[in-house]
PDB file of C-alpha atoms in Angstrom:
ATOM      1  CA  UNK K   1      14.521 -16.275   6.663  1.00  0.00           C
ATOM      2  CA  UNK K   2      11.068 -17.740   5.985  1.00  0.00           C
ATOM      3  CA  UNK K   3       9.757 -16.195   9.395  1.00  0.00           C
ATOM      4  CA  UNK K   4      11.329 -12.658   8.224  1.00  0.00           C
ATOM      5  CA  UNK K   5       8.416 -11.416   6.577  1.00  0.00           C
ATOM      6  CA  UNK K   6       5.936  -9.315   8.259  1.00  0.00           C
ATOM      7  CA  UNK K   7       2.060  -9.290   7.760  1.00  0.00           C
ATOM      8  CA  UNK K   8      -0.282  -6.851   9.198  1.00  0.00           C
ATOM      9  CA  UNK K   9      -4.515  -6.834   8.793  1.00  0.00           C
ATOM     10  CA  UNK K  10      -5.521  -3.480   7.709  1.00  0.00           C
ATOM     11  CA  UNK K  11      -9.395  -2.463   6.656  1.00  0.00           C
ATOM     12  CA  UNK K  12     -10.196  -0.011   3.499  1.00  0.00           C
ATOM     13  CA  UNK K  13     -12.155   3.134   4.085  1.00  0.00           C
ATOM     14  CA  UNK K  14     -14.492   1.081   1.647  1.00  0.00           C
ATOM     15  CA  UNK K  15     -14.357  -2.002   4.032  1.00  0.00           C
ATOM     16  CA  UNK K  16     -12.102  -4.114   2.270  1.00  0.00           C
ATOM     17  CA  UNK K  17      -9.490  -6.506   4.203  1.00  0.00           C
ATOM     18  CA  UNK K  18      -6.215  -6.592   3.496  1.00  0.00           C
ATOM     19  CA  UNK K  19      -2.889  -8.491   4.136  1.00  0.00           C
ATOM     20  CA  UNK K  20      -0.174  -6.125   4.124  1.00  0.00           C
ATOM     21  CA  UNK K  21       3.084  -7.949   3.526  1.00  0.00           C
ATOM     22  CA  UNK K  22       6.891  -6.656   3.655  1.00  0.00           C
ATOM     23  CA  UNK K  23       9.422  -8.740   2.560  1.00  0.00           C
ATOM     24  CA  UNK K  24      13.018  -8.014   3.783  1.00  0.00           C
ATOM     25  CA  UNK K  25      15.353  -7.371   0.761  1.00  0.00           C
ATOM     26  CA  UNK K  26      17.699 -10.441   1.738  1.00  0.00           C
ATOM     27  CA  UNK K  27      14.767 -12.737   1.285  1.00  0.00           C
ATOM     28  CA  UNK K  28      13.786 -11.032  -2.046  1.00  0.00           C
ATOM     29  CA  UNK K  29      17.446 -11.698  -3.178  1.00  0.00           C
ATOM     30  CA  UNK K  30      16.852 -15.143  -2.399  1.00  0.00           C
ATOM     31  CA  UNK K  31      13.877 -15.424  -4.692  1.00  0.00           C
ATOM     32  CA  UNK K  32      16.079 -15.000  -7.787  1.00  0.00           C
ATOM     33  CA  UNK K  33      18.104 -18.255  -6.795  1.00  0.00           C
ATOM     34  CA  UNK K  34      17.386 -21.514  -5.522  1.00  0.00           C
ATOM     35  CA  UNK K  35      16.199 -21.259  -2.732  1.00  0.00           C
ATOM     36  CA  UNK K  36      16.552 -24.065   0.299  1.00  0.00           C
ATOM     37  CA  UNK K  37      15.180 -24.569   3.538  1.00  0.00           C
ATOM     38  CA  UNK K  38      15.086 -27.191   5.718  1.00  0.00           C
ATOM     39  CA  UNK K  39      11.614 -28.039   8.352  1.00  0.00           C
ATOM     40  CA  UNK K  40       9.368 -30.355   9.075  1.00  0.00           C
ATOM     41  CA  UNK K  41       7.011 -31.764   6.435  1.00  0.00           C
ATOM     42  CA  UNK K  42       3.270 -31.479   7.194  1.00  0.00           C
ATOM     43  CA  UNK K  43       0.935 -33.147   4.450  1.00  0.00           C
ATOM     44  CA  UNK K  44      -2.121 -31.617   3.023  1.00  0.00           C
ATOM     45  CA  UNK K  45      -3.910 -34.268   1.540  1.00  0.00           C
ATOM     46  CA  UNK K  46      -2.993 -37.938   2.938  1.00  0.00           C
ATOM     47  CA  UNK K  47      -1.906 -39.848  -0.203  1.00  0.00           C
ATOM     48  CA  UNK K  48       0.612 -42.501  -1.176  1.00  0.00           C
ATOM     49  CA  UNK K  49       2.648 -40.127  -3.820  1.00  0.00           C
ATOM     50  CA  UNK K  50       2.429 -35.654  -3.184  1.00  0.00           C
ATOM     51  CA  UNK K  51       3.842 -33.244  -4.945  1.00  0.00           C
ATOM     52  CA  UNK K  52       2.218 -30.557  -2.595  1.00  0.00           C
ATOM     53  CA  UNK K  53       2.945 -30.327   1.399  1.00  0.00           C
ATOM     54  CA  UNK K  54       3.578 -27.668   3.878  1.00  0.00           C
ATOM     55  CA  UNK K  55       7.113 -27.422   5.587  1.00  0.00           C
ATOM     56  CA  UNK K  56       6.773 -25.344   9.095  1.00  0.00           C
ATOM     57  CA  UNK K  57       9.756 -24.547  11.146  1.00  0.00           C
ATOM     58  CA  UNK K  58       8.899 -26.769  14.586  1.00  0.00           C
ATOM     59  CA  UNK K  59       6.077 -29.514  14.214  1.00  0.00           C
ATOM     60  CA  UNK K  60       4.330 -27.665  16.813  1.00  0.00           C
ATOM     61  CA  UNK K  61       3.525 -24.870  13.755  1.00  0.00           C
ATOM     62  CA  UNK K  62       1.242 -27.292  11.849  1.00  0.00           C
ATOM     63  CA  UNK K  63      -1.708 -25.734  10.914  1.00  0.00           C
ATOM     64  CA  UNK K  64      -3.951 -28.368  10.990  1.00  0.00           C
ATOM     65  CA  UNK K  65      -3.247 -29.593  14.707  1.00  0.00           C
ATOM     66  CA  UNK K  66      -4.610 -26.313  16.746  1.00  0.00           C
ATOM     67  CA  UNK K  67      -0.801 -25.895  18.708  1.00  0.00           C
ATOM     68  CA  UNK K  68      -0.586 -22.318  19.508  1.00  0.00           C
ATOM     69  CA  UNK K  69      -3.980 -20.895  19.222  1.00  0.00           C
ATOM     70  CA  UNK K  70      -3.616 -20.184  15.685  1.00  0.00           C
ATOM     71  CA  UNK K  71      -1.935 -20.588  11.961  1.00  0.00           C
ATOM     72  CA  UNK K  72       1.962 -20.940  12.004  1.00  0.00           C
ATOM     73  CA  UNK K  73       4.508 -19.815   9.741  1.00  0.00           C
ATOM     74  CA  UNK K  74       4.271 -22.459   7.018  1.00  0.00           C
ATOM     75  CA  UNK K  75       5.800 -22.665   3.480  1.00  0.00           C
ATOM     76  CA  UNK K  76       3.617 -24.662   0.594  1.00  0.00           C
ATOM     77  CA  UNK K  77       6.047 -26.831  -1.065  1.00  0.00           C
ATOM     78  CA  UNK K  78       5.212 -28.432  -4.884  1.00  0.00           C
ATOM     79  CA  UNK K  79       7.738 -31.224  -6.429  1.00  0.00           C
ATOM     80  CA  UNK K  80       8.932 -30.934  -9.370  1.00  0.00           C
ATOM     81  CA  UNK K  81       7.925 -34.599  -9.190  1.00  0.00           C
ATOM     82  CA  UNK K  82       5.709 -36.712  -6.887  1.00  0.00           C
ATOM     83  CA  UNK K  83       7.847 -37.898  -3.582  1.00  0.00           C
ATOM     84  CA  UNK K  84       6.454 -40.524  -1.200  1.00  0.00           C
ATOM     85  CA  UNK K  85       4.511 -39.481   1.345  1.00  0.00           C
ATOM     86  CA  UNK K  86       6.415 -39.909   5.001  1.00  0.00           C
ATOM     87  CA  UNK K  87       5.050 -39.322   8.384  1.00  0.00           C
ATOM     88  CA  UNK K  88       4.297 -35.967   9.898  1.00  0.00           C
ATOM     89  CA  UNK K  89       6.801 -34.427  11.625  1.00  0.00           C
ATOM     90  CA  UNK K  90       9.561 -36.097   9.520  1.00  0.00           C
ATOM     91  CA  UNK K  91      12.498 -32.989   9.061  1.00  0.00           C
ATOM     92  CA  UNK K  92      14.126 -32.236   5.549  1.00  0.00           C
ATOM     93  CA  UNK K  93      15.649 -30.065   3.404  1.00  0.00           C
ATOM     94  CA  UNK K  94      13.756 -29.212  -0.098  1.00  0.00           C
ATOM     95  CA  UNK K  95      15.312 -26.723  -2.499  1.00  0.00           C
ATOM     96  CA  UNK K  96      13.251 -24.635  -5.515  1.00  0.00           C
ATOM     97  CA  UNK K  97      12.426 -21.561  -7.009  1.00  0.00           C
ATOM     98  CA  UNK K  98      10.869 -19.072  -4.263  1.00  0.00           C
ATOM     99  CA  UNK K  99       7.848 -17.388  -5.209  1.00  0.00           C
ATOM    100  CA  UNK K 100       6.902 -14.058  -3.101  1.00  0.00           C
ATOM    101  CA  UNK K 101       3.123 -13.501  -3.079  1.00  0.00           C
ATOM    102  CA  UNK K 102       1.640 -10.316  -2.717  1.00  0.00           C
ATOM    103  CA  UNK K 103      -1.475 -11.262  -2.947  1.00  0.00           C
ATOM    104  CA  UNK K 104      -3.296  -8.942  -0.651  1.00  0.00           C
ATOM    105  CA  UNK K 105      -6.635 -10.929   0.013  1.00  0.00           C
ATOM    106  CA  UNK K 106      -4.552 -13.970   1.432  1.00  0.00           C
ATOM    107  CA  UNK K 107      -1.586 -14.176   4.277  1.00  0.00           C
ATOM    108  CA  UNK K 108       0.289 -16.701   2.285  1.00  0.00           C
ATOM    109  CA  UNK K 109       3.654 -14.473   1.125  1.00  0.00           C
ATOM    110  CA  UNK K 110       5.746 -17.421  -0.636  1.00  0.00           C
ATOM    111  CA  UNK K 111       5.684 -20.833  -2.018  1.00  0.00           C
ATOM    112  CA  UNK K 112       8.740 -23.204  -3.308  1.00  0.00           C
ATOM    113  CA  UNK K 113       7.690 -24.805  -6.774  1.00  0.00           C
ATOM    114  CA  UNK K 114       9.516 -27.112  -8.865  1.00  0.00           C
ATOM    115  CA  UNK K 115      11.275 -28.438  -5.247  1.00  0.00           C
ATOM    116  CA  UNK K 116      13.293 -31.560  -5.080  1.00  0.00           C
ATOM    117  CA  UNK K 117      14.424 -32.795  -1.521  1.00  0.00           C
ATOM    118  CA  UNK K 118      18.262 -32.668  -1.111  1.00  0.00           C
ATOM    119  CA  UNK K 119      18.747 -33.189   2.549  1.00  0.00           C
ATOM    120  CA  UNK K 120      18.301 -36.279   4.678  1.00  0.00           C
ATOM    121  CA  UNK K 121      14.977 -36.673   6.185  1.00  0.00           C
ATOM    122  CA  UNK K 122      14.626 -37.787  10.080  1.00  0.00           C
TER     123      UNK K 122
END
């Protein structure tokens, strides 16, 4: 359901960029329960504790590695408090609220705050 959204570039007749987002009514249902989703944990900042990562559907989505020619689907995940950091890759299931973004001067369209893990990790 993550994937579902879909994001398109468009330019202003002023010149400004802009990320045009539609969310799919069955994901904006989710958003007003908890939310889970289960992928593969990609850190952002190597530390010992985190209460922010990305989760990304295959490990070949991480942003950071230059698969695919380009940024992934990914989902910014924040604790509700700090989990020990595991290796990249590792799968699990997190659960949270579901924020939709439609910020139009970034492509991020959702986050999952106040997350918890509730499924084994790999």
């Amino acid at each position: 359901m993550v994937t579902s959204v879909e994001l398109s570039e468009t330019i202003s007749d002023d010149g400004e960029w802009r990320a045009e987002k539609v969310f799919p009514d069955a994901l904006r249902a989710a958003a007003e329960e908890t939310f889970s989703v289960t992928g593969y944990y990609v850190p952002i900042v190597p530390e010992a504790y985190t209460t922010t990562f990305l989760i990304v559907p295959t490990p070949e989505d991480c942003p950071f590695c230059g698969g695919k020619g380009g940024f992934g689907t990914s989902l910014e995940v924040t604790t509700a408090s700090p989990i020990a950091d595991m290796p990249e890759g590792t799968e699990l299931t997190v659960s949270g609220t579901l924020e939709l973004m439609d910020d139009p001067h970034t492509f991020q369209s959702m986050r999952l705050t106040g997350a918890r893990v509730t499924g084994p990790t790999s």
